[in-house]
GROMACS .gro file of C-alpha atoms in nm:
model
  299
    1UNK     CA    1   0.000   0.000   0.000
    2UNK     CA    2   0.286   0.243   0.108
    3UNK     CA    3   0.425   0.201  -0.249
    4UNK     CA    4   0.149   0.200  -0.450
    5UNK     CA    5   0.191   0.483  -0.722
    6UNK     CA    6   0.504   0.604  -0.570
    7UNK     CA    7   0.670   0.679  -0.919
    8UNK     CA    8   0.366   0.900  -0.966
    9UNK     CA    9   0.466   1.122  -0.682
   10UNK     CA   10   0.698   1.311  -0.903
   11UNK     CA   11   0.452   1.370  -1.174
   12UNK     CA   12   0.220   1.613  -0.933
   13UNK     CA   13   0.289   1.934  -1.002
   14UNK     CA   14  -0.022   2.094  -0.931
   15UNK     CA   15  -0.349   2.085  -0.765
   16UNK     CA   16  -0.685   2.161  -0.819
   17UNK     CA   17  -0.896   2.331  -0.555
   18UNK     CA   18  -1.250   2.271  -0.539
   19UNK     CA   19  -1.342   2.567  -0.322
   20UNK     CA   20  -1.662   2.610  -0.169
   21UNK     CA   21  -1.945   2.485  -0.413
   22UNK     CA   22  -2.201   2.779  -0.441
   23UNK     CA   23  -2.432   2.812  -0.770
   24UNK     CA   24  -2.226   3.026  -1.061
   25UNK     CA   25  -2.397   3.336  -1.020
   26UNK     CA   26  -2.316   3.353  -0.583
   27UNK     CA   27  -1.971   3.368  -0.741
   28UNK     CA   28  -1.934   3.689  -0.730
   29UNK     CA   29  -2.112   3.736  -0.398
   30UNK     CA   30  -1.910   3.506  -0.259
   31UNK     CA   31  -1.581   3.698  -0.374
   32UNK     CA   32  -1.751   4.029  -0.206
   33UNK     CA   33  -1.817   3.863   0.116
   34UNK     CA   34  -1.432   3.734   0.119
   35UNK     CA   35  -1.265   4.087   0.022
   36UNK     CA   36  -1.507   4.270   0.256
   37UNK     CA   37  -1.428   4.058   0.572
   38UNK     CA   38  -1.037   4.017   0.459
   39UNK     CA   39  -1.016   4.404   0.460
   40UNK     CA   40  -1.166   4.453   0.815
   41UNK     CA   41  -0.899   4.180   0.902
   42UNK     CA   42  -0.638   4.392   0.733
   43UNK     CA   43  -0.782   4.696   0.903
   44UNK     CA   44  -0.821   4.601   1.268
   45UNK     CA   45  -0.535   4.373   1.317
   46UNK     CA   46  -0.298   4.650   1.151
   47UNK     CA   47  -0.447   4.951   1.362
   48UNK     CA   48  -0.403   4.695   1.657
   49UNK     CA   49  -0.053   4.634   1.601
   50UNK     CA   50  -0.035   5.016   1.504
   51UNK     CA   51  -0.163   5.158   1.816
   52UNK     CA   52   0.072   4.917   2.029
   53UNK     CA   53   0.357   4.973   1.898
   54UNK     CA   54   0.304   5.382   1.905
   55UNK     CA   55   0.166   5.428   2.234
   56UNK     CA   56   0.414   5.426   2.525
   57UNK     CA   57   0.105   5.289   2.781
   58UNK     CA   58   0.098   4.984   2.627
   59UNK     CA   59   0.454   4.847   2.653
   60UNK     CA   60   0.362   4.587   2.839
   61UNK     CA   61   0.377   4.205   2.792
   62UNK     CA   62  -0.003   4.173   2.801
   63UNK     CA   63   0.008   4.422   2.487
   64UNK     CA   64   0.328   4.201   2.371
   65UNK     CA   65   0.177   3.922   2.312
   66UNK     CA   66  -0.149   4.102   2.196
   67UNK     CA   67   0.008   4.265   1.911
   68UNK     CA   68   0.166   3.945   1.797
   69UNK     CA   69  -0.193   3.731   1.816
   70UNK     CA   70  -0.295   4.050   1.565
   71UNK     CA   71   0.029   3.918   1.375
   72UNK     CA   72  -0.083   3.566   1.342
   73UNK     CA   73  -0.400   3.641   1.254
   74UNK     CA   74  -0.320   3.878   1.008
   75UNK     CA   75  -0.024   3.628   0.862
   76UNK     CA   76  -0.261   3.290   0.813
   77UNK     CA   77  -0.542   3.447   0.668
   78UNK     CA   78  -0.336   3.633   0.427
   79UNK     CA   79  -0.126   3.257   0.364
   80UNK     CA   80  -0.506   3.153   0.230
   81UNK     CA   81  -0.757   3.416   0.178
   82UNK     CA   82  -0.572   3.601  -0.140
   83UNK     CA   83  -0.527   3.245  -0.325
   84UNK     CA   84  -0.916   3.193  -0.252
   85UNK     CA   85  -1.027   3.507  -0.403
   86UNK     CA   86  -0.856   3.465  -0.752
   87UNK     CA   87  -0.961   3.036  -0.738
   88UNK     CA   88  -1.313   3.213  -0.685
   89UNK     CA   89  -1.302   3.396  -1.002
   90UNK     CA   90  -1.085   3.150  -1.154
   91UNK     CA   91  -1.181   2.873  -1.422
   92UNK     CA   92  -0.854   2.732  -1.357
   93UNK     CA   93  -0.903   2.671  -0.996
   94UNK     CA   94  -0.513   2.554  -0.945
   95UNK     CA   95  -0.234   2.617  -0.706
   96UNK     CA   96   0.128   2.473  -0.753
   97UNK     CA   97   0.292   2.173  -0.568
   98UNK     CA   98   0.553   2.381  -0.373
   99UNK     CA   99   0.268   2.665  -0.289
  100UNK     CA  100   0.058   2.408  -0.131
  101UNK     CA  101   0.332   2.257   0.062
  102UNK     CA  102   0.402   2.648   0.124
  103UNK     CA  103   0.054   2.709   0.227
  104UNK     CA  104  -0.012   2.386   0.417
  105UNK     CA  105   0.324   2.445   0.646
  106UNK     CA  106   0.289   2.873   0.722
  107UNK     CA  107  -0.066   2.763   0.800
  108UNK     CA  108   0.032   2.489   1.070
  109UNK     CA  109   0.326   2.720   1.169
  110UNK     CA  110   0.058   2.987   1.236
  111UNK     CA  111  -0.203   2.796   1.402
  112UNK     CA  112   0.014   2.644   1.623
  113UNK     CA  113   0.216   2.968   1.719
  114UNK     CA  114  -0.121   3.123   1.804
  115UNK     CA  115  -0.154   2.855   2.052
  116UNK     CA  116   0.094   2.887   2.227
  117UNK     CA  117   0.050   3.275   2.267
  118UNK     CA  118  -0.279   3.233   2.399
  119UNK     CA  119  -0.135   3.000   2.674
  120UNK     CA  120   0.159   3.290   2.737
  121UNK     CA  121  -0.128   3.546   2.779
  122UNK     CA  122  -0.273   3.308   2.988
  123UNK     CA  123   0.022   3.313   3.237
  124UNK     CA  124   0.076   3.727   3.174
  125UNK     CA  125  -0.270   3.722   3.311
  126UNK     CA  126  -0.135   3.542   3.658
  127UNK     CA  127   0.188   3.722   3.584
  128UNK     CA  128   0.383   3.324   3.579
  129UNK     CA  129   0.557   3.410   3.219
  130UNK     CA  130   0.961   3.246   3.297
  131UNK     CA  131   1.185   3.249   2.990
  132UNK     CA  132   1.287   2.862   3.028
  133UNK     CA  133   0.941   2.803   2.935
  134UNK     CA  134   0.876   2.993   2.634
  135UNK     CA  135   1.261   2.855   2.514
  136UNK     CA  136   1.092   2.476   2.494
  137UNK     CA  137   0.778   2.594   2.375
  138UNK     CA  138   0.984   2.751   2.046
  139UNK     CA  139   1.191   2.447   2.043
  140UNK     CA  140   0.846   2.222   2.013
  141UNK     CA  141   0.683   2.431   1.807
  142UNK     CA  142   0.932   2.346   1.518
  143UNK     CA  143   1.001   2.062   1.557
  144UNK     CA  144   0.628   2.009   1.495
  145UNK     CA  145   0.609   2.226   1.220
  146UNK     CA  146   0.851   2.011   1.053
  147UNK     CA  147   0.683   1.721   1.117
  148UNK     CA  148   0.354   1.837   0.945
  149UNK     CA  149   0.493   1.961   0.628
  150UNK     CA  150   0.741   1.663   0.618
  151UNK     CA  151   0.572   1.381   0.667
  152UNK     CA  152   0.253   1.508   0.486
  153UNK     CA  153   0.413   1.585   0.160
  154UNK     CA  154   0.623   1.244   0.171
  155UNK     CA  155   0.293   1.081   0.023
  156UNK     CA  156   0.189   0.967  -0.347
  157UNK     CA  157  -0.065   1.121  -0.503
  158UNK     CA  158  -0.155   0.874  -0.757
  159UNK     CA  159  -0.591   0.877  -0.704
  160UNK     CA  160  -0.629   1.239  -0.816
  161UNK     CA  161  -0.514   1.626  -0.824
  162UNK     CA  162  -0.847   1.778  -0.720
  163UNK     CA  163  -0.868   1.864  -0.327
  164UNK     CA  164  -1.195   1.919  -0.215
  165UNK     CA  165  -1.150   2.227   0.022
  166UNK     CA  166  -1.082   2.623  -0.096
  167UNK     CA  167  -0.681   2.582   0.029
  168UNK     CA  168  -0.447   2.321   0.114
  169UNK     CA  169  -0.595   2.146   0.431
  170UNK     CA  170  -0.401   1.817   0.539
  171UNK     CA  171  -0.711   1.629   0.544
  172UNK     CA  172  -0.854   1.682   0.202
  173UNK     CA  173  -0.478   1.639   0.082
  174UNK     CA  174  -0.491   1.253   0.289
  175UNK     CA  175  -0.816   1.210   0.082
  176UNK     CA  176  -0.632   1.209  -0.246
  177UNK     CA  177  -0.294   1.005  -0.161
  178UNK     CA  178  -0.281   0.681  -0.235
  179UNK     CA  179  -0.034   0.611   0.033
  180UNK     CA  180  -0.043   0.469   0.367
  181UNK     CA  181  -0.154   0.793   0.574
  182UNK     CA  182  -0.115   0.583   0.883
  183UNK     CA  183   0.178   0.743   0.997
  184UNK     CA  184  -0.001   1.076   0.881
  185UNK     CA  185  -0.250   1.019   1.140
  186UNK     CA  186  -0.029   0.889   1.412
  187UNK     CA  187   0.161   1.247   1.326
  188UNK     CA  188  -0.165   1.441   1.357
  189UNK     CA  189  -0.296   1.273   1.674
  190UNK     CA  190   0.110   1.339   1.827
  191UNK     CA  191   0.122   1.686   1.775
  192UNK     CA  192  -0.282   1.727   1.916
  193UNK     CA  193  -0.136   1.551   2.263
  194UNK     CA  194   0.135   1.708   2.266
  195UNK     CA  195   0.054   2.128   2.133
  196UNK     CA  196  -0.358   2.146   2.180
  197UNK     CA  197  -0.377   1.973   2.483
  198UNK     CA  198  -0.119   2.121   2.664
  199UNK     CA  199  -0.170   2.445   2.591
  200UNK     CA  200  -0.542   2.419   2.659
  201UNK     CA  201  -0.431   2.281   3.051
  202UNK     CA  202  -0.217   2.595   3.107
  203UNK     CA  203  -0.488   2.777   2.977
  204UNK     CA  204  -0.773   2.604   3.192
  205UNK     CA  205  -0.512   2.592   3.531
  206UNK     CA  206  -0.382   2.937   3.503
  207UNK     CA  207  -0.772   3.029   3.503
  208UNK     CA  208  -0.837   2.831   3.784
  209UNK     CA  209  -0.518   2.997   4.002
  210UNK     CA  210  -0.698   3.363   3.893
  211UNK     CA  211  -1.094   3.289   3.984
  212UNK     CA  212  -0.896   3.144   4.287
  213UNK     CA  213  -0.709   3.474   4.372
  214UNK     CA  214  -1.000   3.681   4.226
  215UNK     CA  215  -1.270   3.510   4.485
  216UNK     CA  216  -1.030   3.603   4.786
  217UNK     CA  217  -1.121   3.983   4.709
  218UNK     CA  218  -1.327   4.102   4.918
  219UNK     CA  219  -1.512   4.384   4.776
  220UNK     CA  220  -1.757   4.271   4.454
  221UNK     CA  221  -1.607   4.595   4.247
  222UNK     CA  222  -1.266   4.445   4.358
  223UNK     CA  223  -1.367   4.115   4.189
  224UNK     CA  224  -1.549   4.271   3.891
  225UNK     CA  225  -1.199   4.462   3.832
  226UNK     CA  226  -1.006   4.199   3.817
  227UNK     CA  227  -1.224   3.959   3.624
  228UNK     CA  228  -1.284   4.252   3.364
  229UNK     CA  229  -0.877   4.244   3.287
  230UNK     CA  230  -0.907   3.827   3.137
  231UNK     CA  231  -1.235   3.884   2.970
  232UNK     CA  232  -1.144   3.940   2.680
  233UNK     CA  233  -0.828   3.722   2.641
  234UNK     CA  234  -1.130   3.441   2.747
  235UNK     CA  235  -1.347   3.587   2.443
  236UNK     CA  236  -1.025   3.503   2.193
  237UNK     CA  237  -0.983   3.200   2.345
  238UNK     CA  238  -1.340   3.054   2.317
  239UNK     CA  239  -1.388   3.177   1.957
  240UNK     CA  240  -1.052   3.035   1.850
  241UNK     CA  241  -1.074   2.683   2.009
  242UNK     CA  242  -1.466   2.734   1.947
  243UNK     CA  243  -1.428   2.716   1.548
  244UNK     CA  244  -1.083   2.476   1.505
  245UNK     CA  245  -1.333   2.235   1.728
  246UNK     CA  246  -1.563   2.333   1.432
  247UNK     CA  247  -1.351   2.267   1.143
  248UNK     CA  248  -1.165   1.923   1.295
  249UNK     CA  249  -1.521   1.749   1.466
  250UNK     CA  250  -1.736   1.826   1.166
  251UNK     CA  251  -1.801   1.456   0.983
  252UNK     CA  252  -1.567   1.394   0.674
  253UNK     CA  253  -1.885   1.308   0.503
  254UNK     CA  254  -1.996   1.703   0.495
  255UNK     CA  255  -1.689   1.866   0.335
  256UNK     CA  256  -1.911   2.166   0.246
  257UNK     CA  257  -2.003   2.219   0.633
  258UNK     CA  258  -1.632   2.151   0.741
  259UNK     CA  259  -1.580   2.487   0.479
  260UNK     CA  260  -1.785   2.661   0.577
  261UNK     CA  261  -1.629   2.610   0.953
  262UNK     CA  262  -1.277   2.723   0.823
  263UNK     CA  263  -1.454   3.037   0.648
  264UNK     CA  264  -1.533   3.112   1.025
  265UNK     CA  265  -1.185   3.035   1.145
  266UNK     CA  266  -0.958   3.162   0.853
  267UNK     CA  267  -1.171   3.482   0.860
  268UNK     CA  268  -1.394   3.562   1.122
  269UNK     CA  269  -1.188   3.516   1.412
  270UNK     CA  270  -0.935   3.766   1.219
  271UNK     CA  271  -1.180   3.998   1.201
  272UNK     CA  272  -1.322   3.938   1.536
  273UNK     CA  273  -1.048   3.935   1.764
  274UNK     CA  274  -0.920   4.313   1.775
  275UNK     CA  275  -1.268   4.405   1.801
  276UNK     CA  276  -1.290   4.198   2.133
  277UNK     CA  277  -0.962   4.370   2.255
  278UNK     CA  278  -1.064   4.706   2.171
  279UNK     CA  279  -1.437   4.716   2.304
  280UNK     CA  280  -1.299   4.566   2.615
  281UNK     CA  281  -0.997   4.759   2.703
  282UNK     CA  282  -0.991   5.125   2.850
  283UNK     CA  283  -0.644   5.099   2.787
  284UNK     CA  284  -0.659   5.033   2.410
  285UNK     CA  285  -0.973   5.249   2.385
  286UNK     CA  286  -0.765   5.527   2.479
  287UNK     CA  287  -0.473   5.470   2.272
  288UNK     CA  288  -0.712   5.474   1.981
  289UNK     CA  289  -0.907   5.774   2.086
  290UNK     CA  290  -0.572   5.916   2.118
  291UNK     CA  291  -0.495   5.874   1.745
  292UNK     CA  292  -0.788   5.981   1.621
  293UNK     CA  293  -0.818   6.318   1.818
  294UNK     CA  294  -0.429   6.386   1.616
  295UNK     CA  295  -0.540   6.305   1.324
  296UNK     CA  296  -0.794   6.560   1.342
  297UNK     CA  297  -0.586   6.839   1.517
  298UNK     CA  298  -0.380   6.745   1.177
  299UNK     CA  299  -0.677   6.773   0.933
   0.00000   0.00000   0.00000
């Protein structure tokens, strides 16, 4: 099985995207809806990173990691949302070996990078960030990233080009090998023990030290103070794990629903994230209210 159509592997030098199957004439709704929501991701996570990097007040590590989550976000929807937009509008619907393999590993890199800074914003939030820590949580991450690209483009593709998704997903890409993707799943469930789940317990026990330390205050404004400073860091975190639950737990017999789950992820949570930090944080609402009250002494 593992060698079945391996002198076909060479031969693949493109790949067809699908995309998400709407009637001809949505087309072109469809491409609105994309470069709409892309450009409020453009615009909020670059007036985010803007804003923090400008204002003195927020040279903090809380606003540290902030302004690299608007980083991330920005950086994997832009690895997959541009591509989308021309396949869209596209009758050749194609993208090249080496820009899936591209796509496939900046989107892994990104995704699990973004992990890991919620779980350091996690420990800002109980003030626990050490440096040893963060040094073997870069070490892991690529190594892992390595592992994903490596061992996922090491497969035949000998059944067919077409991939059944609007980018370069490594499930849809499994679909399509005829290789033995046992050690592709063995890879997948590896690096979910040992990125998602730990990051989701320092996540879940850092959260338990705070309500702990937050219930010891004894006045309720006290309490409301303190919980108001992890709201929103709790929004991000229950939208992102919310939709990659989405995505991954959706049945492989509903491809169209599992697209419409990554539409959420690639996009929405782009979009929605700086919004959560900036309706929710004096400190950023007055950085921004700050550069606007400039730029009009300006105009």
């Amino acid at each position: 099985m593992g060698d079945k159509g391996g002198d076909n592997h060479s031969e693949v030098t493109d790949f067809i995207l699908v995309g998400i199957r709407v009637r001809p004439e949505l087309h072109s709704l469809l491409f609105l809806l994309f470069l709409v929501v892309y450009g409020m991701v453009l615009l909020g996570n670059l007036s985010m990173i803007g804003i923090i990097v400008t204002d003195p007040r927020l040279n903090t590590p809380m606003y540290f990691f902030l302004g690299n989550l608007s980083i991330i976000d920005l950086s994997y929807s832009t690895v997959i949302v541009p591509k989308a937009m021309v396949n869209i509008l596209s009758q050749k619907k194609t993208i090249s070996f080496a820009g899936c393999v591209t796509q496939l590993f900046l989107y892994a890199l990104f995704m699990v990078t973004e992990a890991f800074v919620l779980a350091a914003m996690a420990y800002d939030r109980f003030i626990a960030i050490c440096n040893p820590l963060l040094y073997t949580v870069r070490m892991s991450r690529s190594l892992c990233i390595q592992l994903v690209a490596g061992v996922t483009f090491s497969m035949s593709f000998c059944a067919s080009r077409v991939i059944d998704h609007f980018y370069c997903d490594s499930n849809p890409i499994e679909k399509i090998s005829c290789s033995n993707i046992f050690m592709n799943k063995m890879v997948s469930f590896s690096l979910a023990v040992l990125i998602i789940l730990p990051t989701i317990v320092v996540i879940v026990v850092s959260y338990m030290y705070i309500v702990s330390a937050v219930l010891k205050i004894r006045s309720s404004e006290g309490r409301k103070k303190a919980f108001s400073t992890c709201s929103s860091h709790l929004g991000v975190v229950s939208l992102l794990y919310g939709t990659v639950s989405f995505v991954y737990l959706t049945p492989p017999n509903n491809p169209e629903l599992r697209k419409v789950a990554s539409v959420c992820y690639i996009l929405f949570t782009p979009m929605l994230n700086p919004l959560i930090y900036s309706l929710r944080n004096k400190d950023v609402k007055d950085a921004m209210k700050k550069v606007i009250w400039k730029q009009k002494v300006l105009l």
